[in-house]
């Protein structure tokens, strides 16, 4: 999202920073936090990498393809850095995110144009690291003792508002699950929960700035166990109860979760807390118990199905979404058929599916029974066709219904506004003639869904402005 903000000190020449994020929502949010910090250092955000004094590639290491993208990006940046040097301009190139954490100094050996490598736990040190990087190649991939969140500035009200009414809040980082295919426990480290008060304080300041919807983020967010002021430990359900009491906040969400941590209290929160949206992203990865065991998922297909049944028993309309990996080492046609059966049984609202990619350092990378690439491709197509059918069916079922939509930004066309349903579906509507788009942003209105076009729903506002006002961004 483009951002414009004034430098802290107008006497100083404006420096421009471009941050490009790959991968998950955590990276998107980390980039926002880095931008907040850089604003304090006098950097203005730019959409144009060619024009930037500082380029940060916020990288993803989850699959080989994602990790390799970094090097092609660096190749392009090197050319521009050399051109700018001829114009007498300095360009710093930083690699952040999970590739930085996983590869460290190797990045600079392979791509000497890179000035700084910074892991996700060290973003709060960016100002000092950038100073160091001016003189010499700098690498920081420590897991420092201090909590980076204590040192990262809370975004200003103005900056929060610029990002819109739906925002992210990190409550937990890292993972102790060690699924055998996954680099996250290595790149993001051990599971850590932020203290309850810190989370609530951040949520309150977000609500004050006009944020209406908060998505709690964590690599394993439903394993949240934050220390409360009285010394007790709160799980995610208790945290949602407290967040529900914050006036101004209308919607709460969370991602991403592990089936093992889907506690009864959290399931019941979906029944008891109206602000907790009917949406659950619960990756299952595969439907075969043999493969789930090899993946070290610590649950069986039946356990997953039982959780879904229980969640639906308390919140029948909930949108269930998931992640899948096809072609894990040793996956047979029968194993894959088990995955297809599980998908048919659940009926997903949306899902992400990937071909297995061996990642260095993980247990599964040692396996010798790799599935041929062509088989992986065929399975992915088969699975995605079924998931797409289910997604279309889920969306089509909304047609004719009236759902509350939180409006987030102007739509693609003049007079149109885009928002999200409780089920996280994109919804586009034409605003009533004479109304300003900006007056609708941050509001929740009832929308009657009329049609499904390619990837988004279209509808009509049922309640006019004023009546529909269950919010609005703070001025
Ligand atoms: N290969 C393919 N997909 C992977 N994922 C994680 N590691 C791998 C890997 N090595 C997928 C999982 C996870 C999602 C974020 O990425 O489905 O849930
Ligand atoms: Fe990776 Fe498994 Fe942890 Fe998810 S739960 S981050 S897939 S190790």
Coordinates of C-alpha atoms and ligand atoms in Angstrom, one line a residue:
X1 CA 0.0 0.0 0.0
X2 CA 1.5 3.4 -0.9
X3 CA 2.4 5.6 2.0
X4 CA 3.3 9.2 2.2
X5 CA 4.6 10.7 5.4
X6 CA 6.6 13.7 6.2
X7 CA 10.2 13.3 7.4
X8 CA 10.7 14.0 11.1
X9 CA 13.1 16.8 10.3
X10 CA 12.3 19.0 7.3
X11 CA 15.8 20.5 7.4
X12 CA 17.3 17.1 6.4
X13 CA 17.3 16.1 2.8
X14 CA 14.6 13.5 2.3
X15 CA 15.8 9.9 2.0
X16 CA 13.6 7.4 0.3
X17 CA 13.1 3.8 1.4
X18 CA 11.5 1.0 -0.6
X19 CA 10.4 -2.1 1.2
X20 CA 9.3 -5.1 -0.8
X21 CA 7.7 -8.0 1.0
X22 CA 7.4 -11.6 0.0
X23 CA 5.4 -14.4 1.7
X24 CA 3.1 -14.3 4.6
X25 CA 1.0 -11.7 6.5
X26 CA 3.6 -11.6 9.2
X27 CA 6.1 -10.3 6.7
X28 CA 3.6 -7.7 5.4
X29 CA 3.1 -6.5 9.0
X30 CA 6.9 -6.6 9.8
X31 CA 7.4 -4.3 6.7
X32 CA 4.8 -1.8 8.2
X33 CA 6.7 -1.8 11.5
X34 CA 10.0 -1.3 9.7
X35 CA 8.5 1.6 7.8
X36 CA 7.3 3.2 11.1
X37 CA 10.9 3.0 12.4
X38 CA 12.4 4.4 9.2
X39 CA 9.9 7.3 9.2
X40 CA 11.5 8.3 12.5
X41 CA 14.9 8.2 10.9
X42 CA 13.7 10.6 8.2
X43 CA 12.9 8.1 5.5
X44 CA 10.0 8.7 3.2
X45 CA 8.4 5.5 1.7
X46 CA 8.5 5.1 -2.1
X47 CA 6.8 2.7 -4.3
X48 CA 9.7 3.0 -6.8
X49 CA 12.7 0.8 -6.0
X50 CA 14.8 2.7 -8.7
X51 CA 14.4 5.9 -6.9
X52 CA 15.3 4.6 -3.4
X53 CA 18.3 5.4 -1.2
X54 CA 17.5 2.2 0.8
X55 CA 15.9 -0.9 -0.5
X56 CA 14.8 -3.6 1.9
X57 CA 13.9 -7.0 0.5
X58 CA 11.7 -8.6 3.2
X59 CA 12.1 -12.2 2.1
X60 CA 10.4 -15.6 2.5
X61 CA 12.1 -18.9 2.9
X62 CA 9.1 -21.3 3.1
X63 CA 9.6 -22.8 -0.4
X64 CA 12.6 -22.9 -2.7
X65 CA 10.9 -20.7 -5.3
X66 CA 10.2 -18.0 -2.8
X67 CA 13.8 -18.0 -1.6
X68 CA 15.3 -17.9 -5.1
X69 CA 13.3 -14.9 -6.0
X70 CA 15.5 -12.9 -3.7
X71 CA 18.6 -13.4 -5.9
X72 CA 16.8 -12.3 -9.1
X73 CA 15.6 -9.2 -7.3
X74 CA 19.1 -8.5 -6.0
X75 CA 20.5 -8.8 -9.6
X76 CA 18.1 -6.1 -10.8
X77 CA 18.9 -3.9 -7.9
X78 CA 22.7 -4.2 -8.4
X79 CA 22.4 -2.7 -11.9
X80 CA 20.4 0.3 -10.5
X81 CA 22.8 0.7 -7.6
X82 CA 25.7 1.0 -10.1
X83 CA 23.8 3.6 -12.2
X84 CA 23.0 5.6 -9.1
X85 CA 26.6 5.5 -8.0
X86 CA 27.6 7.1 -11.3
X87 CA 25.1 9.9 -10.5
X88 CA 26.9 10.3 -7.1
X89 CA 24.0 8.7 -5.2
X90 CA 24.4 6.0 -2.5
X91 CA 22.0 3.1 -2.4
X92 CA 21.9 0.7 0.5
X93 CA 20.5 -2.8 -0.2
X94 CA 19.3 -4.8 2.8
X95 CA 17.9 -8.3 2.9
X96 CA 15.5 -8.9 5.8
X97 CA 13.1 -11.7 6.6
X98 CA 13.4 -15.4 6.7
X99 CA 16.0 -15.9 3.9
X100 CA 18.2 -13.4 5.8
X101 CA 17.8 -15.5 9.0
X102 CA 18.4 -18.8 7.2
X103 CA 21.3 -17.8 5.0
X104 CA 23.0 -15.0 6.9
X105 CA 26.4 -14.1 5.6
X106 CA 26.1 -16.5 2.7
X107 CA 23.8 -13.9 1.0
X108 CA 26.7 -11.3 0.9
X109 CA 29.1 -14.0 -0.4
X110 CA 26.7 -14.8 -3.2
X111 CA 25.6 -11.3 -3.8
X112 CA 28.3 -8.8 -2.7
X113 CA 26.1 -5.8 -3.6
X114 CA 24.0 -6.5 -0.5
X115 CA 25.1 -4.2 2.4
X116 CA 23.0 -5.5 5.2
X117 CA 21.4 -8.8 6.2
X118 CA 19.0 -8.5 9.1
X119 CA 16.9 -11.3 10.6
X120 CA 13.3 -10.9 11.8
X121 CA 14.2 -10.6 15.5
X122 CA 16.5 -7.6 15.0
X123 CA 14.3 -5.1 13.1
X124 CA 14.3 -2.8 16.1
X125 CA 18.0 -2.4 15.6
X126 CA 17.6 -1.2 12.0
X127 CA 18.7 2.5 12.6
X128 CA 22.1 1.4 14.1
X129 CA 22.5 -1.4 11.6
X130 CA 22.0 1.0 8.7
X131 CA 24.7 3.3 10.1
X132 CA 27.1 0.3 10.4
X133 CA 26.2 -0.8 6.8
X134 CA 27.4 2.5 5.4
X135 CA 30.9 1.6 6.3
X136 CA 31.1 -2.2 6.0
X137 CA 29.0 -5.2 5.2
X138 CA 26.7 -5.9 8.2
X139 CA 24.9 -9.0 9.4
X140 CA 22.6 -9.4 12.3
X141 CA 20.8 -12.7 12.6
X142 CA 20.9 -13.1 16.4
X143 CA 17.9 -14.0 18.5
X144 CA 18.5 -11.1 20.9
X145 CA 17.5 -11.3 24.6
X146 CA 15.6 -8.0 24.4
X147 CA 12.0 -8.1 23.1
X148 CA 12.0 -6.3 19.8
X149 CA 8.4 -5.2 20.4
X150 CA 9.6 -3.1 23.4
X151 CA 11.9 -1.3 21.1
X152 CA 9.8 -0.9 17.9
X153 CA 7.8 2.3 18.0
X154 CA 4.0 2.1 18.1
X155 CA 2.8 3.5 14.8
X156 CA 1.4 7.0 15.0
X157 CA -2.3 7.6 14.7
X158 CA -1.8 9.2 11.3
X159 CA 0.1 6.2 10.0
X160 CA -2.4 3.7 11.3
X161 CA -5.2 5.6 9.7
X162 CA -3.4 5.7 6.4
X163 CA -3.3 1.9 6.4
X164 CA -7.0 1.6 6.7
X165 CA -9.6 0.2 9.2
X166 CA -8.4 -3.4 9.1
X167 CA -5.0 -3.9 10.7
X168 CA -2.6 -6.6 11.9
X169 CA -1.3 -7.0 15.4
X170 CA 1.4 -9.6 16.2
X171 CA 0.8 -11.5 19.4
X172 CA 3.0 -14.5 19.0
X173 CA 6.1 -15.4 17.0
X174 CA 8.0 -18.5 16.3
X175 CA 7.0 -22.2 16.4
X176 CA 7.9 -25.2 18.5
X177 CA 6.0 -27.7 16.4
X178 CA 8.8 -28.8 14.0
X179 CA 6.7 -30.1 11.2
X180 CA 9.2 -32.1 9.2
X181 CA 8.9 -30.0 6.0
X182 CA 9.0 -26.5 7.6
X183 CA 11.7 -24.0 8.1
X184 CA 9.7 -21.7 10.4
X185 CA 11.1 -23.1 13.7
X186 CA 14.5 -22.3 12.4
X187 CA 13.9 -18.9 10.8
X188 CA 11.5 -17.5 13.3
X189 CA 12.9 -19.3 16.4
X190 CA 11.1 -20.7 19.4
X191 CA 7.5 -19.9 20.2
X192 CA 7.2 -16.6 22.1
X193 CA 3.9 -14.9 23.2
X194 CA 3.8 -11.2 23.9
X195 CA 2.5 -10.1 27.3
X196 CA -1.2 -9.5 27.6
X197 CA -0.9 -5.8 28.6
X198 CA 1.4 -5.0 25.7
X199 CA -1.1 -6.5 23.3
X200 CA -4.1 -4.8 24.9
X201 CA -2.3 -1.4 24.9
X202 CA -1.5 -1.7 21.2
X203 CA -5.1 -2.7 20.4
X204 CA -6.4 0.2 22.4
X205 CA -4.2 2.7 20.5
X206 CA -5.3 1.1 17.2
X207 CA -8.9 1.5 18.1
X208 CA -8.3 5.1 19.1
X209 CA -6.9 5.8 15.7
X210 CA -10.0 4.4 14.1
X211 CA -9.0 0.7 13.4
X212 CA -12.2 -1.4 13.3
X213 CA -10.8 -4.8 12.7
X214 CA -7.7 -6.5 14.1
X215 CA -6.2 -9.6 12.8
X216 CA -4.0 -11.2 15.5
X217 CA -0.9 -12.6 13.9
X218 CA 1.4 -15.4 14.9
X219 CA 3.1 -18.3 13.2
X220 CA 1.2 -20.5 15.7
X221 CA -1.2 -18.0 17.0
X222 CA -3.6 -20.3 18.8
X223 CA -0.7 -21.5 20.9
X224 CA -0.7 -18.0 22.4
X225 CA 0.0 -18.1 26.1
X226 CA 0.7 -14.5 27.3
X227 CA 1.6 -13.4 30.7
X228 CA -1.1 -11.2 32.3
X229 CA -0.4 -8.5 34.9
X230 CA -1.6 -10.7 37.8
X231 CA 0.9 -13.4 36.8
X232 CA -1.6 -15.7 35.3
X233 CA -1.2 -17.0 31.7
X234 CA -3.9 -16.2 29.2
X235 CA -4.7 -18.3 26.1
X236 CA -6.1 -16.8 22.9
X237 CA -9.8 -17.2 24.0
X238 CA -9.2 -15.1 27.1
X239 CA -7.3 -12.5 25.1
X240 CA -10.3 -12.3 22.6
X241 CA -12.6 -11.7 25.6
X242 CA -10.5 -8.7 26.7
X243 CA -10.2 -7.4 23.2
X244 CA -13.9 -7.7 22.7
X245 CA -14.4 -5.1 25.5
X246 CA -12.4 -2.4 23.6
X247 CA -14.9 0.1 22.3
X248 CA -14.4 1.0 18.7
X249 CA -13.1 -2.4 17.7
X250 CA -15.8 -4.2 15.8
X251 CA -14.1 -7.3 14.4
X252 CA -11.4 -9.7 15.6
X253 CA -9.6 -12.4 13.6
X254 CA -6.5 -14.6 14.0
X255 CA -4.1 -16.5 11.8
X256 CA -2.5 -19.0 11.6
X257 CA -3.4 -21.9 13.7
X258 CA -2.4 -25.5 14.4
X259 CA -5.0 -28.2 15.0
X260 CA -3.3 -29.4 18.2
X261 CA -3.8 -26.0 19.8
X262 CA -7.5 -25.6 18.9
X263 CA -8.7 -25.6 22.5
X264 CA -12.3 -25.9 23.5
X265 CA -12.2 -22.4 25.0
X266 CA -11.2 -20.9 21.6
X267 CA -13.9 -22.9 19.9
X268 CA -16.5 -21.6 22.4
X269 CA -15.2 -18.1 21.8
X270 CA -16.6 -18.5 18.2
X271 CA -20.0 -19.0 19.8
X272 CA -19.8 -16.5 22.6
X273 CA -18.0 -13.5 21.2
X274 CA -19.9 -11.7 18.5
X275 CA -16.8 -9.7 17.5
X276 CA -14.8 -12.8 16.7
X277 CA -15.5 -13.3 13.0
X278 CA -16.8 -16.6 11.6
X279 CA -13.5 -17.5 9.9
X280 CA -10.9 -20.1 10.8
X281 CA -7.7 -20.7 9.0
X282 CA -6.6 -24.2 10.2
X283 CA -4.0 -25.8 8.0
X284 CA -4.2 -29.6 7.8
X285 CA -1.5 -30.2 5.1
X286 CA -2.6 -33.7 4.1
X287 CA -5.4 -36.2 4.6
X288 CA -3.4 -39.4 5.0
X289 CA -2.4 -40.5 8.5
X290 CA 0.8 -42.1 7.2
X291 CA 1.8 -38.8 5.6
X292 CA 0.7 -36.7 8.6
X293 CA 2.9 -38.9 10.8
X294 CA 5.9 -38.4 8.4
X295 CA 5.1 -34.7 8.5
X296 CA 5.3 -34.8 12.3
X297 CA 1.9 -33.0 12.4
X298 CA 1.0 -34.8 15.7
X299 CA -2.6 -35.3 14.7
X300 CA -4.6 -37.6 12.5
X301 CA -7.1 -36.8 9.7
X302 CA -9.9 -37.9 12.1
X303 CA -8.7 -35.4 14.7
X304 CA -8.9 -32.6 12.2
X305 CA -12.4 -33.6 11.1
X306 CA -13.5 -33.8 14.7
X307 CA -12.3 -30.3 15.4
X308 CA -14.1 -29.0 12.3
X309 CA -17.3 -30.7 13.4
X310 CA -17.1 -29.2 16.9
X311 CA -16.4 -25.7 15.5
X312 CA -19.3 -26.0 13.2
X313 CA -21.6 -27.2 16.0
X314 CA -21.1 -23.9 17.8
X315 CA -20.9 -21.7 14.7
X316 CA -22.5 -23.4 11.7
X317 CA -21.8 -20.7 9.2
X318 CA -18.0 -20.4 9.9
X319 CA -15.7 -20.2 6.9
X320 CA -13.0 -22.9 7.1
X321 CA -9.8 -22.5 5.2
X322 CA -6.6 -24.5 5.1
X323 CA -3.2 -25.1 3.6
X324 CA -2.2 -28.3 1.8
X325 CA 1.1 -29.8 0.6
X326 CA 1.0 -32.3 -2.2
X327 CA 3.9 -34.6 -3.2
X328 CA 5.4 -34.9 0.3
X329 CA 8.2 -37.7 0.1
X330 CA 6.6 -41.1 -0.1
X331 CA 3.1 -39.8 -0.9
X332 CA 1.3 -42.5 -2.9
X333 CA -1.8 -42.2 -5.1
X334 CA -3.8 -43.7 -2.2
X335 CA -2.4 -41.1 0.2
X336 CA -3.3 -38.3 -2.1
X337 CA -6.8 -39.8 -2.5
X338 CA -7.1 -39.5 1.3
X339 CA -6.4 -35.8 1.0
X340 CA -9.1 -35.4 -1.7
X341 CA -11.5 -37.3 0.6
X342 CA -10.8 -35.0 3.5
X343 CA -11.4 -32.0 1.3
X344 CA -14.7 -33.4 0.1
X345 CA -15.7 -34.1 3.6
X346 CA -14.9 -30.6 5.0
X347 CA -15.9 -28.3 2.2
X348 CA -13.5 -25.4 2.4
X349 CA -14.3 -21.7 1.8
X350 CA -10.8 -21.2 0.4
X351 CA -7.5 -22.9 0.7
X352 CA -3.8 -22.6 -0.3
X353 CA -2.1 -25.6 -1.8
X354 CA 1.5 -26.1 -2.6
X355 CA 3.9 -28.7 -4.1
X356 CA 6.3 -30.0 -1.5
X357 CA 9.6 -28.2 -1.7
X358 CA 12.6 -29.7 0.2
X359 CA 14.1 -27.1 2.6
X360 CA 17.6 -27.3 3.8
X361 CA 18.0 -28.2 7.4
X362 CA 14.5 -29.8 7.8
X363 CA 13.9 -33.4 8.6
X364 CA 11.9 -34.2 5.5
X365 CA 14.8 -32.9 3.3
X366 CA 16.7 -36.0 4.2
X367 CA 14.0 -38.3 2.7
X368 CA 14.9 -40.3 -0.3
X369 CA 11.5 -41.2 -1.7
X370 CA 10.8 -38.0 -3.5
X371 CA 7.7 -37.8 -5.6
X372 CA 8.4 -37.0 -9.3
X373 CA 7.8 -33.4 -10.3
X374 CA 5.2 -34.3 -12.9
X375 CA 3.2 -36.3 -10.3
X376 CA 3.3 -33.4 -7.9
X377 CA 2.1 -31.0 -10.7
X378 CA -0.8 -33.4 -11.6
X379 CA -1.9 -33.8 -8.0
X380 CA -1.7 -30.0 -7.4
X381 CA -4.0 -29.4 -10.4
X382 CA -6.5 -32.1 -9.2
X383 CA -6.6 -30.7 -5.7
X384 CA -6.8 -27.1 -6.8
X385 CA -9.7 -27.9 -9.2
X386 CA -11.7 -29.3 -6.2
X387 CA -10.8 -26.5 -3.9
X388 CA -11.8 -23.9 -6.5
X389 CA -15.2 -25.7 -7.0
X390 CA -15.7 -25.5 -3.2
X391 CA -14.6 -21.8 -3.1
X392 CA -17.1 -20.9 -5.8
X393 CA -19.8 -22.9 -4.0
X394 CA -19.1 -21.1 -0.7
X395 CA -19.2 -17.7 -2.4
X396 CA -22.3 -18.5 -4.5
X397 CA -24.1 -19.5 -1.3
X398 CA -23.8 -15.9 -0.1
X399 CA -25.8 -14.6 -3.1
X400 CA -29.2 -13.2 -2.0
X401 CA -28.0 -13.0 1.6
X402 CA -27.5 -9.7 3.5
X403 CA -24.1 -9.5 5.3
X404 CA -22.3 -6.8 7.2
X405 CA -19.4 -5.5 5.2
X406 CA -16.5 -3.4 6.6
X407 CA -15.5 -0.9 3.9
X408 CA -11.7 -0.7 3.6
X409 CA -10.7 1.2 0.4
X410 CA -12.0 2.5 -2.9
X411 CA -12.9 -0.1 -5.4
X412 CA -11.4 -0.6 -8.9
X413 CA -14.0 1.6 -10.6
X414 CA -15.2 5.1 -10.0
X415 CA -17.9 5.3 -7.3
X416 CA -17.1 1.8 -6.1
X417 CA -15.9 0.8 -2.7
X418 CA -14.3 -2.5 -1.5
X419 CA -14.7 -4.2 1.8
X420 CA -14.8 -7.6 3.5
X421 CA -17.6 -9.8 4.7
X422 CA -17.4 -11.5 8.1
X423 CA -16.1 -14.6 6.1
X424 CA -13.2 -12.5 4.7
X425 CA -14.8 -12.5 1.2
X426 CA -14.0 -9.4 -0.9
X427 CA -17.2 -7.4 -1.6
X428 CA -17.6 -4.6 -4.0
X429 CA -20.5 -2.1 -4.0
X430 CA -21.4 1.1 -5.7
X431 CA -21.9 3.8 -3.1
X432 CA -25.2 5.8 -3.2
X433 CA -24.8 8.7 -5.6
X434 CA -23.8 11.9 -3.9
X435 CA -21.9 10.1 -1.1
X436 CA -18.2 10.5 -0.7
X437 CA -16.1 7.3 -0.8
X438 CA -14.1 8.5 2.1
X439 CA -17.2 8.8 4.2
X440 CA -17.9 5.1 3.8
X441 CA -14.3 3.9 4.6
X442 CA -14.2 2.4 8.1
X443 CA -17.9 1.9 8.3
X444 CA -19.8 -1.4 8.5
X445 CA -23.0 -1.6 6.5
X446 CA -25.5 -4.3 5.6
X447 CA -25.0 -5.3 2.0
X448 CA -27.2 -7.6 0.0
X449 CA -25.0 -9.8 -2.1
X450 CA -26.3 -9.8 -5.7
X451 CA -23.6 -11.6 -7.8
X452 CA -20.3 -13.4 -8.0
X453 CA -17.8 -12.0 -10.5
X454 CA -14.5 -13.7 -11.0
X455 CA -12.9 -13.4 -7.5
X456 CA -15.2 -11.0 -5.7
X457 CA -18.8 -10.6 -4.6
X458 CA -20.9 -7.6 -5.6
X459 CA -23.8 -6.2 -3.7
X460 CA -26.0 -3.3 -2.8
X461 CA -25.9 -1.3 0.4
X462 CA -29.1 -1.9 2.3
X463 CA -28.6 0.7 5.0
X464 CA -27.9 4.3 4.0
X465 CA -25.1 6.3 5.4
X466 CA -26.0 7.4 8.9
X467 CA -28.2 4.4 9.6
X468 CA -25.3 2.1 8.6
X469 CA -22.9 3.9 10.8
X470 CA -21.5 1.4 13.2
X471 CA -18.2 3.1 13.1
X472 CA -16.1 5.2 10.8
X473 CA -12.4 6.1 10.9
X474 CA -11.5 8.7 13.6
X475 CA -10.9 12.1 12.2
Ligands
LIG1 N1 7.0 -27.2 0.9 C1 5.8 -26.8 0.4 N2 4.9 -26.1 1.2 C2 5.3 -25.7 2.4 N3 4.7 -25.0 3.4 C3 5.5 -24.9 4.5 N4 6.7 -25.6 4.2 C4 6.6 -26.1 2.9 C5 7.4 -26.8 2.1 N5 8.6 -27.2 2.5 C6 3.3 -24.6 3.3 C7 2.4 -25.2 4.4 C8 2.2 -24.1 5.3 C9 2.2 -22.9 4.4 C10 2.5 -21.6 5.0 O1 3.3 -23.2 3.5 O2 1.2 -25.6 3.8 O3 1.0 -24.2 6.1
LIG2 FE1 5.8 -24.7 10.2 FE2 4.4 -26.7 11.4 FE3 5.2 -24.6 12.8 FE4 3.2 -24.3 11.0 S1 3.1 -25.6 12.8 S2 5.0 -22.9 11.3 S3 3.9 -25.7 9.4 S4 6.5 -26.1 11.9

